[in-house]
């Protein structure tokens, strides 16, 4: 996933802009050498709060750098990212069978799995902290550069009637668009004169990837808006995260449409599996998902990323709750429909 850089650099007049500072010290040094070579004042445009997109902010920002963020980031970062991460992991531990997640994603031996189960059952708080430390090690740092934040506030938000989307004018020739889906604070960035659109992760498969993020209908609605924007504005260059850039209007439309259809297909297929029973123990539900012959579900399983929390488990948890299932037995993580 991180083998494809998702930082983009461009200039408008005498000011440079960096979209997403990314993660890893090696990447930061690479970006910094480029910034120094151009010697222009620069600002950072942050697409959303997930740390793989902003972890290098502190290493790159100088005294005059602004980091443009959605106003929702104010609430997200208020308690500090460590507190937010702990709260998120605690909710994840309460929602799914974490031992089953570990068994499927990390492929531990029976002995190690037994030790993990004992550890999680007896000391859940410590287990959450271990998970958090593992994530911190992978991202390398959790300093957002909050003192440089420039909030795109709701009071300053405008509707761009010609493209039927709302957002903010950063400067002449640069627009930040509100594109909730991957997260509530997600932003896309549009350069009209160059017919160039940075979409971030609104089209990533799967969405959502966090148990505190957006519901499915909002994700699909945002993709529809972006497809219409691409068609209306004849956008010729798409800059996504974790994918290579796509050029050519028709190819961009085809890519976004394909991703939208995959998301909708996966959502409906997971719904169909869940609705086969009115009650599910988490382990058995995920077994049914993994045994599905559906090609899109199998693709989601192949892409399920084991270096952090299982995205697929998060996705299934989202769908369960949207269908009206509630947990009735925390010990076995059994869910039953309440409608």
GROMACS .gro file of C-alpha atoms in nm:
model
  339
    1UNK     CA    1   0.000   0.000   0.000
    2UNK     CA    2   0.272   0.248   0.092
    3UNK     CA    3   0.498   0.149  -0.198
    4UNK     CA    4   0.320   0.414  -0.409
    5UNK     CA    5   0.388   0.767  -0.276
    6UNK     CA    6   0.080   0.976  -0.216
    7UNK     CA    7   0.248   1.315  -0.173
    8UNK     CA    8   0.213   1.566  -0.455
    9UNK     CA    9   0.399   1.894  -0.503
   10UNK     CA   10   0.306   2.185  -0.729
   11UNK     CA   11   0.338   2.562  -0.752
   12UNK     CA   12   0.093   2.842  -0.817
   13UNK     CA   13   0.277   3.166  -0.878
   14UNK     CA   14   0.549   3.212  -0.618
   15UNK     CA   15   0.395   2.974  -0.364
   16UNK     CA   16   0.442   2.598  -0.354
   17UNK     CA   17   0.197   2.345  -0.213
   18UNK     CA   18   0.254   1.994  -0.081
   19UNK     CA   19  -0.045   1.761  -0.067
   20UNK     CA   20  -0.001   1.515   0.222
   21UNK     CA   21   0.340   1.488   0.386
   22UNK     CA   22   0.309   1.107   0.406
   23UNK     CA   23   0.505   0.893   0.653
   24UNK     CA   24   0.859   0.758   0.713
   25UNK     CA   25   1.172   0.960   0.769
   26UNK     CA   26   1.312   0.846   0.434
   27UNK     CA   27   1.012   0.993   0.251
   28UNK     CA   28   1.042   1.315   0.453
   29UNK     CA   29   1.407   1.360   0.356
   30UNK     CA   30   1.319   1.303  -0.009
   31UNK     CA   31   1.043   1.566   0.002
   32UNK     CA   32   1.258   1.810   0.200
   33UNK     CA   33   1.540   1.796  -0.056
   34UNK     CA   34   1.290   1.886  -0.328
   35UNK     CA   35   1.142   2.172  -0.125
   36UNK     CA   36   1.487   2.315  -0.062
   37UNK     CA   37   1.585   2.286  -0.427
   38UNK     CA   38   1.294   2.509  -0.533
   39UNK     CA   39   1.340   2.755  -0.244
   40UNK     CA   40   0.978   2.872  -0.262
   41UNK     CA   41   0.756   2.943   0.039
   42UNK     CA   42   0.522   2.647   0.075
   43UNK     CA   43   0.209   2.526   0.250
   44UNK     CA   44   0.078   2.176   0.321
   45UNK     CA   45  -0.267   2.060   0.212
   46UNK     CA   46  -0.387   1.776   0.435
   47UNK     CA   47  -0.645   1.544   0.280
   48UNK     CA   48  -0.759   1.378   0.606
   49UNK     CA   49  -0.662   1.282   0.959
   50UNK     CA   50  -0.518   0.931   0.904
   51UNK     CA   51  -0.150   0.950   1.011
   52UNK     CA   52   0.000   0.791   0.699
   53UNK     CA   53  -0.098   1.119   0.530
   54UNK     CA   54   0.038   1.371   0.783
   55UNK     CA   55   0.306   1.200   0.993
   56UNK     CA   56   0.586   1.404   0.834
   57UNK     CA   57   0.420   1.743   0.892
   58UNK     CA   58   0.651   1.839   1.178
   59UNK     CA   59   0.964   1.740   0.986
   60UNK     CA   60   0.868   1.949   0.684
   61UNK     CA   61   0.682   2.256   0.809
   62UNK     CA   62   0.881   2.572   0.872
   63UNK     CA   63   0.782   2.881   1.070
   64UNK     CA   64   0.568   3.028   0.790
   65UNK     CA   65   0.407   2.705   0.670
   66UNK     CA   66   0.030   2.669   0.691
   67UNK     CA   67  -0.122   2.322   0.711
   68UNK     CA   68  -0.471   2.346   0.560
   69UNK     CA   69  -0.715   2.105   0.727
   70UNK     CA   70  -1.092   2.051   0.737
   71UNK     CA   71  -1.269   2.210   1.034
   72UNK     CA   72  -1.359   1.860   1.163
   73UNK     CA   73  -0.989   1.810   1.237
   74UNK     CA   74  -1.025   2.056   1.526
   75UNK     CA   75  -1.241   1.809   1.719
   76UNK     CA   76  -1.045   1.505   1.598
   77UNK     CA   77  -0.710   1.636   1.722
   78UNK     CA   78  -0.836   1.821   2.030
   79UNK     CA   79  -0.773   1.534   2.276
   80UNK     CA   80  -0.442   1.449   2.107
   81UNK     CA   81  -0.390   1.176   1.852
   82UNK     CA   82  -0.272   0.920   2.108
   83UNK     CA   83  -0.601   0.956   2.298
   84UNK     CA   84  -0.800   0.936   1.974
   85UNK     CA   85  -0.613   0.622   1.870
   86UNK     CA   86  -0.667   0.457   2.208
   87UNK     CA   87  -1.040   0.539   2.199
   88UNK     CA   88  -1.065   0.396   1.849
   89UNK     CA   89  -0.880   0.075   1.940
   90UNK     CA   90  -1.090   0.031   2.254
   91UNK     CA   91  -1.406   0.052   2.042
   92UNK     CA   92  -1.258  -0.197   1.795
   93UNK     CA   93  -1.181  -0.442   2.078
   94UNK     CA   94  -1.540  -0.415   2.202
   95UNK     CA   95  -1.690  -0.458   1.855
   96UNK     CA   96  -1.510  -0.756   1.700
   97UNK     CA   97  -1.342  -1.079   1.811
   98UNK     CA   98  -0.984  -0.953   1.819
   99UNK     CA   99  -0.840  -1.301   1.876
  100UNK     CA  100  -1.010  -1.417   1.557
  101UNK     CA  101  -0.874  -1.111   1.374
  102UNK     CA  102  -0.521  -1.200   1.488
  103UNK     CA  103  -0.569  -1.563   1.386
  104UNK     CA  104  -0.673  -1.468   1.032
  105UNK     CA  105  -0.439  -1.178   0.961
  106UNK     CA  106  -0.116  -1.266   1.142
  107UNK     CA  107  -0.126  -1.648   1.104
  108UNK     CA  108   0.022  -1.722   1.446
  109UNK     CA  109   0.095  -2.070   1.574
  110UNK     CA  110  -0.163  -2.229   1.803
  111UNK     CA  111   0.058  -2.163   2.105
  112UNK     CA  112   0.112  -1.796   2.018
  113UNK     CA  113  -0.257  -1.752   1.945
  114UNK     CA  114  -0.340  -1.900   2.284
  115UNK     CA  115  -0.101  -1.659   2.453
  116UNK     CA  116  -0.253  -1.367   2.262
  117UNK     CA  117  -0.604  -1.474   2.365
  118UNK     CA  118  -0.500  -1.499   2.730
  119UNK     CA  119  -0.329  -1.160   2.713
  120UNK     CA  120  -0.631  -0.989   2.554
  121UNK     CA  121  -0.879  -1.151   2.793
  122UNK     CA  122  -0.684  -1.081   3.113
  123UNK     CA  123  -0.530  -0.742   3.037
  124UNK     CA  124  -0.739  -0.572   2.764
  125UNK     CA  125  -0.606  -0.223   2.839
  126UNK     CA  126  -0.245  -0.338   2.805
  127UNK     CA  127  -0.336  -0.527   2.486
  128UNK     CA  128  -0.482  -0.208   2.338
  129UNK     CA  129  -0.163  -0.020   2.426
  130UNK     CA  130   0.047  -0.290   2.255
  131UNK     CA  131  -0.166  -0.255   1.940
  132UNK     CA  132  -0.123   0.121   1.961
  133UNK     CA  133   0.255   0.093   2.000
  134UNK     CA  134   0.267  -0.137   1.697
  135UNK     CA  135   0.084   0.121   1.487
  136UNK     CA  136   0.311   0.399   1.613
  137UNK     CA  137   0.621   0.199   1.519
  138UNK     CA  138   0.491   0.150   1.168
  139UNK     CA  139   0.400   0.514   1.109
  140UNK     CA  140   0.717   0.624   1.297
  141UNK     CA  141   0.573   0.940   1.453
  142UNK     CA  142   0.241   1.085   1.564
  143UNK     CA  143   0.302   1.461   1.557
  144UNK     CA  144   0.052   1.636   1.336
  145UNK     CA  145   0.204   1.984   1.341
  146UNK     CA  146  -0.113   2.119   1.501
  147UNK     CA  147   0.040   2.460   1.573
  148UNK     CA  148   0.059   2.514   1.196
  149UNK     CA  149  -0.305   2.415   1.132
  150UNK     CA  150  -0.514   2.654   0.926
  151UNK     CA  151  -0.873   2.537   0.963
  152UNK     CA  152  -1.108   2.554   0.668
  153UNK     CA  153  -1.407   2.658   0.876
  154UNK     CA  154  -1.772   2.596   0.807
  155UNK     CA  155  -1.850   2.969   0.811
  156UNK     CA  156  -1.607   3.023   0.523
  157UNK     CA  157  -1.741   2.734   0.316
  158UNK     CA  158  -1.895   2.820  -0.019
  159UNK     CA  159  -2.092   2.633  -0.284
  160UNK     CA  160  -1.923   2.629  -0.623
  161UNK     CA  161  -2.241   2.629  -0.828
  162UNK     CA  162  -2.068   2.558  -1.158
  163UNK     CA  163  -1.944   2.222  -1.024
  164UNK     CA  164  -2.225   2.164  -0.769
  165UNK     CA  165  -1.987   2.097  -0.480
  166UNK     CA  166  -1.897   2.286  -0.165
  167UNK     CA  167  -1.556   2.373  -0.031
  168UNK     CA  168  -1.304   2.653   0.011
  169UNK     CA  169  -1.093   2.873  -0.213
  170UNK     CA  170  -0.731   2.832  -0.097
  171UNK     CA  171  -0.600   3.083  -0.350
  172UNK     CA  172  -0.666   3.183  -0.709
  173UNK     CA  173  -0.655   2.860  -0.907
  174UNK     CA  174  -0.676   2.620  -0.610
  175UNK     CA  175  -0.992   2.482  -0.448
  176UNK     CA  176  -1.039   2.246  -0.154
  177UNK     CA  177  -1.354   2.036  -0.195
  178UNK     CA  178  -1.547   1.868   0.085
  179UNK     CA  179  -1.550   1.495   0.002
  180UNK     CA  180  -1.658   1.292   0.308
  181UNK     CA  181  -1.643   0.916   0.272
  182UNK     CA  182  -1.302   0.778   0.358
  183UNK     CA  183  -1.327   1.003   0.665
  184UNK     CA  184  -1.551   1.289   0.780
  185UNK     CA  185  -1.274   1.546   0.731
  186UNK     CA  186  -1.168   1.427   0.386
  187UNK     CA  187  -1.074   1.689   0.128
  188UNK     CA  188  -1.007   1.674  -0.244
  189UNK     CA  189  -0.801   1.946  -0.413
  190UNK     CA  190  -0.883   2.084  -0.756
  191UNK     CA  191  -0.667   2.297  -0.987
  192UNK     CA  192  -0.916   2.417  -1.253
  193UNK     CA  193  -0.665   2.576  -1.493
  194UNK     CA  194  -0.474   2.248  -1.518
  195UNK     CA  195  -0.780   2.020  -1.517
  196UNK     CA  196  -0.616   1.832  -1.230
  197UNK     CA  197  -0.792   1.672  -0.934
  198UNK     CA  198  -0.636   1.515  -0.625
  199UNK     CA  199  -0.892   1.270  -0.488
  200UNK     CA  200  -0.713   1.133  -0.183
  201UNK     CA  201  -0.877   0.808  -0.074
  202UNK     CA  202  -1.242   0.859  -0.162
  203UNK     CA  203  -1.212   0.585  -0.425
  204UNK     CA  204  -1.000   0.340  -0.225
  205UNK     CA  205  -1.119  -0.020  -0.195
  206UNK     CA  206  -1.241  -0.085   0.076
  207UNK     CA  207  -1.405   0.219   0.231
  208UNK     CA  208  -1.442   0.288   0.519
  209UNK     CA  209  -1.125   0.170   0.695
  210UNK     CA  210  -1.192   0.314   1.040
  211UNK     CA  211  -1.470   0.221   1.278
  212UNK     CA  212  -1.526   0.592   1.356
  213UNK     CA  213  -1.562   0.705   0.996
  214UNK     CA  214  -1.839   0.744   0.738
  215UNK     CA  215  -2.144   0.532   0.652
  216UNK     CA  216  -2.177   0.364   0.313
  217UNK     CA  217  -2.445   0.594   0.161
  218UNK     CA  218  -2.220   0.897   0.217
  219UNK     CA  219  -1.925   0.722   0.052
  220UNK     CA  220  -2.128   0.635  -0.259
  221UNK     CA  221  -2.278   0.986  -0.281
  222UNK     CA  222  -1.933   1.145  -0.272
  223UNK     CA  223  -1.801   0.921  -0.551
  224UNK     CA  224  -2.106   1.013  -0.761
  225UNK     CA  225  -2.028   1.383  -0.706
  226UNK     CA  226  -1.666   1.338  -0.806
  227UNK     CA  227  -1.755   1.143  -1.121
  228UNK     CA  228  -1.991   1.423  -1.221
  229UNK     CA  229  -1.718   1.680  -1.150
  230UNK     CA  230  -1.472   1.490  -1.372
  231UNK     CA  231  -1.725   1.478  -1.656
  232UNK     CA  232  -1.848   1.839  -1.622
  233UNK     CA  233  -1.501   1.993  -1.589
  234UNK     CA  234  -1.338   1.755  -1.838
  235UNK     CA  235  -1.067   1.674  -1.583
  236UNK     CA  236  -0.764   1.525  -1.754
  237UNK     CA  237  -0.536   1.426  -1.465
  238UNK     CA  238  -0.637   1.235  -1.152
  239UNK     CA  239  -0.398   1.219  -0.857
  240UNK     CA  240  -0.520   0.949  -0.616
  241UNK     CA  241  -0.360   0.818  -0.297
  242UNK     CA  242  -0.200   0.473  -0.309
  243UNK     CA  243  -0.258   0.449  -0.685
  244UNK     CA  244  -0.052   0.580  -0.974
  245UNK     CA  245  -0.182   0.899  -1.142
  246UNK     CA  246  -0.439   0.849  -1.418
  247UNK     CA  247  -0.446   1.070  -1.728
  248UNK     CA  248  -0.722   1.107  -1.985
  249UNK     CA  249  -1.079   1.201  -1.902
  250UNK     CA  250  -1.236   0.875  -2.017
  251UNK     CA  251  -0.985   0.662  -1.824
  252UNK     CA  252  -1.052   0.865  -1.510
  253UNK     CA  253  -1.429   0.819  -1.542
  254UNK     CA  254  -1.380   0.446  -1.602
  255UNK     CA  255  -1.154   0.413  -1.296
  256UNK     CA  256  -1.391   0.596  -1.061
  257UNK     CA  257  -1.695   0.412  -1.197
  258UNK     CA  258  -1.522   0.075  -1.155
  259UNK     CA  259  -1.427   0.156  -0.796
  260UNK     CA  260  -1.780   0.271  -0.719
  261UNK     CA  261  -1.931  -0.047  -0.866
  262UNK     CA  262  -1.687  -0.264  -0.670
  263UNK     CA  263  -1.777  -0.086  -0.347
  264UNK     CA  264  -2.150  -0.123  -0.412
  265UNK     CA  265  -2.112  -0.488  -0.511
  266UNK     CA  266  -1.906  -0.567  -0.202
  267UNK     CA  267  -2.153  -0.387   0.022
  268UNK     CA  268  -2.450  -0.576  -0.120
  269UNK     CA  269  -2.269  -0.909  -0.103
  270UNK     CA  270  -2.174  -0.858   0.263
  271UNK     CA  271  -2.535  -0.753   0.335
  272UNK     CA  272  -2.661  -1.075   0.176
  273UNK     CA  273  -2.428  -1.288   0.391
  274UNK     CA  274  -2.526  -1.110   0.712
  275UNK     CA  275  -2.900  -1.127   0.641
  276UNK     CA  276  -2.885  -1.506   0.604
  277UNK     CA  277  -2.910  -1.523   0.984
  278UNK     CA  278  -3.072  -1.305   1.248
  279UNK     CA  279  -2.788  -1.379   1.490
  280UNK     CA  280  -2.414  -1.412   1.432
  281UNK     CA  281  -2.114  -1.498   1.645
  282UNK     CA  282  -1.831  -1.286   1.505
  283UNK     CA  283  -1.599  -1.576   1.434
  284UNK     CA  284  -1.866  -1.763   1.237
  285UNK     CA  285  -1.972  -1.452   1.045
  286UNK     CA  286  -1.617  -1.383   0.930
  287UNK     CA  287  -1.579  -1.751   0.841
  288UNK     CA  288  -1.883  -1.716   0.614
  289UNK     CA  289  -1.732  -1.403   0.457
  290UNK     CA  290  -1.397  -1.572   0.395
  291UNK     CA  291  -1.567  -1.879   0.244
  292UNK     CA  292  -1.770  -1.670  -0.001
  293UNK     CA  293  -1.712  -1.750  -0.368
  294UNK     CA  294  -1.785  -1.390  -0.468
  295UNK     CA  295  -1.486  -1.255  -0.663
  296UNK     CA  296  -1.510  -0.902  -0.523
  297UNK     CA  297  -1.517  -1.030  -0.165
  298UNK     CA  298  -1.218  -1.252  -0.241
  299UNK     CA  299  -1.037  -0.946  -0.377
  300UNK     CA  300  -1.115  -0.760  -0.054
  301UNK     CA  301  -0.972  -1.054   0.142
  302UNK     CA  302  -0.652  -1.052  -0.067
  303UNK     CA  303  -0.614  -0.678  -0.013
  304UNK     CA  304  -0.685  -0.701   0.360
  305UNK     CA  305  -0.381  -0.536   0.504
  306UNK     CA  306  -0.224  -0.720   0.802
  307UNK     CA  307   0.014  -0.448   0.920
  308UNK     CA  308  -0.262  -0.263   1.102
  309UNK     CA  309  -0.611  -0.356   1.215
  310UNK     CA  310  -0.806  -0.571   0.969
  311UNK     CA  311  -0.988  -0.337   0.730
  312UNK     CA  312  -1.230  -0.613   0.634
  313UNK     CA  313  -1.343  -0.668   0.993
  314UNK     CA  314  -1.402  -0.295   1.028
  315UNK     CA  315  -1.604  -0.296   0.708
  316UNK     CA  316  -1.822  -0.589   0.822
  317UNK     CA  317  -1.876  -0.420   1.160
  318UNK     CA  318  -2.000  -0.109   0.978
  319UNK     CA  319  -2.244  -0.307   0.764
  320UNK     CA  320  -2.374  -0.505   1.064
  321UNK     CA  321  -2.467  -0.186   1.246
  322UNK     CA  322  -2.617  -0.023   0.938
  323UNK     CA  323  -2.844  -0.327   0.899
  324UNK     CA  324  -2.966  -0.288   1.258
  325UNK     CA  325  -2.768  -0.560   1.434
  326UNK     CA  326  -2.665  -0.502   1.795
  327UNK     CA  327  -2.425  -0.692   2.018
  328UNK     CA  328  -2.606  -0.921   2.263
  329UNK     CA  329  -2.311  -1.119   2.405
  330UNK     CA  330  -1.982  -0.931   2.451
  331UNK     CA  331  -1.794  -1.246   2.555
  332UNK     CA  332  -1.850  -1.421   2.220
  333UNK     CA  333  -1.908  -1.101   2.021
  334UNK     CA  334  -2.251  -1.225   1.917
  335UNK     CA  335  -2.471  -0.986   1.720
  336UNK     CA  336  -2.848  -1.004   1.668
  337UNK     CA  337  -3.080  -0.799   1.451
  338UNK     CA  338  -3.292  -0.557   1.651
  339UNK     CA  339  -3.541  -0.452   1.383
   0.00000   0.00000   0.00000
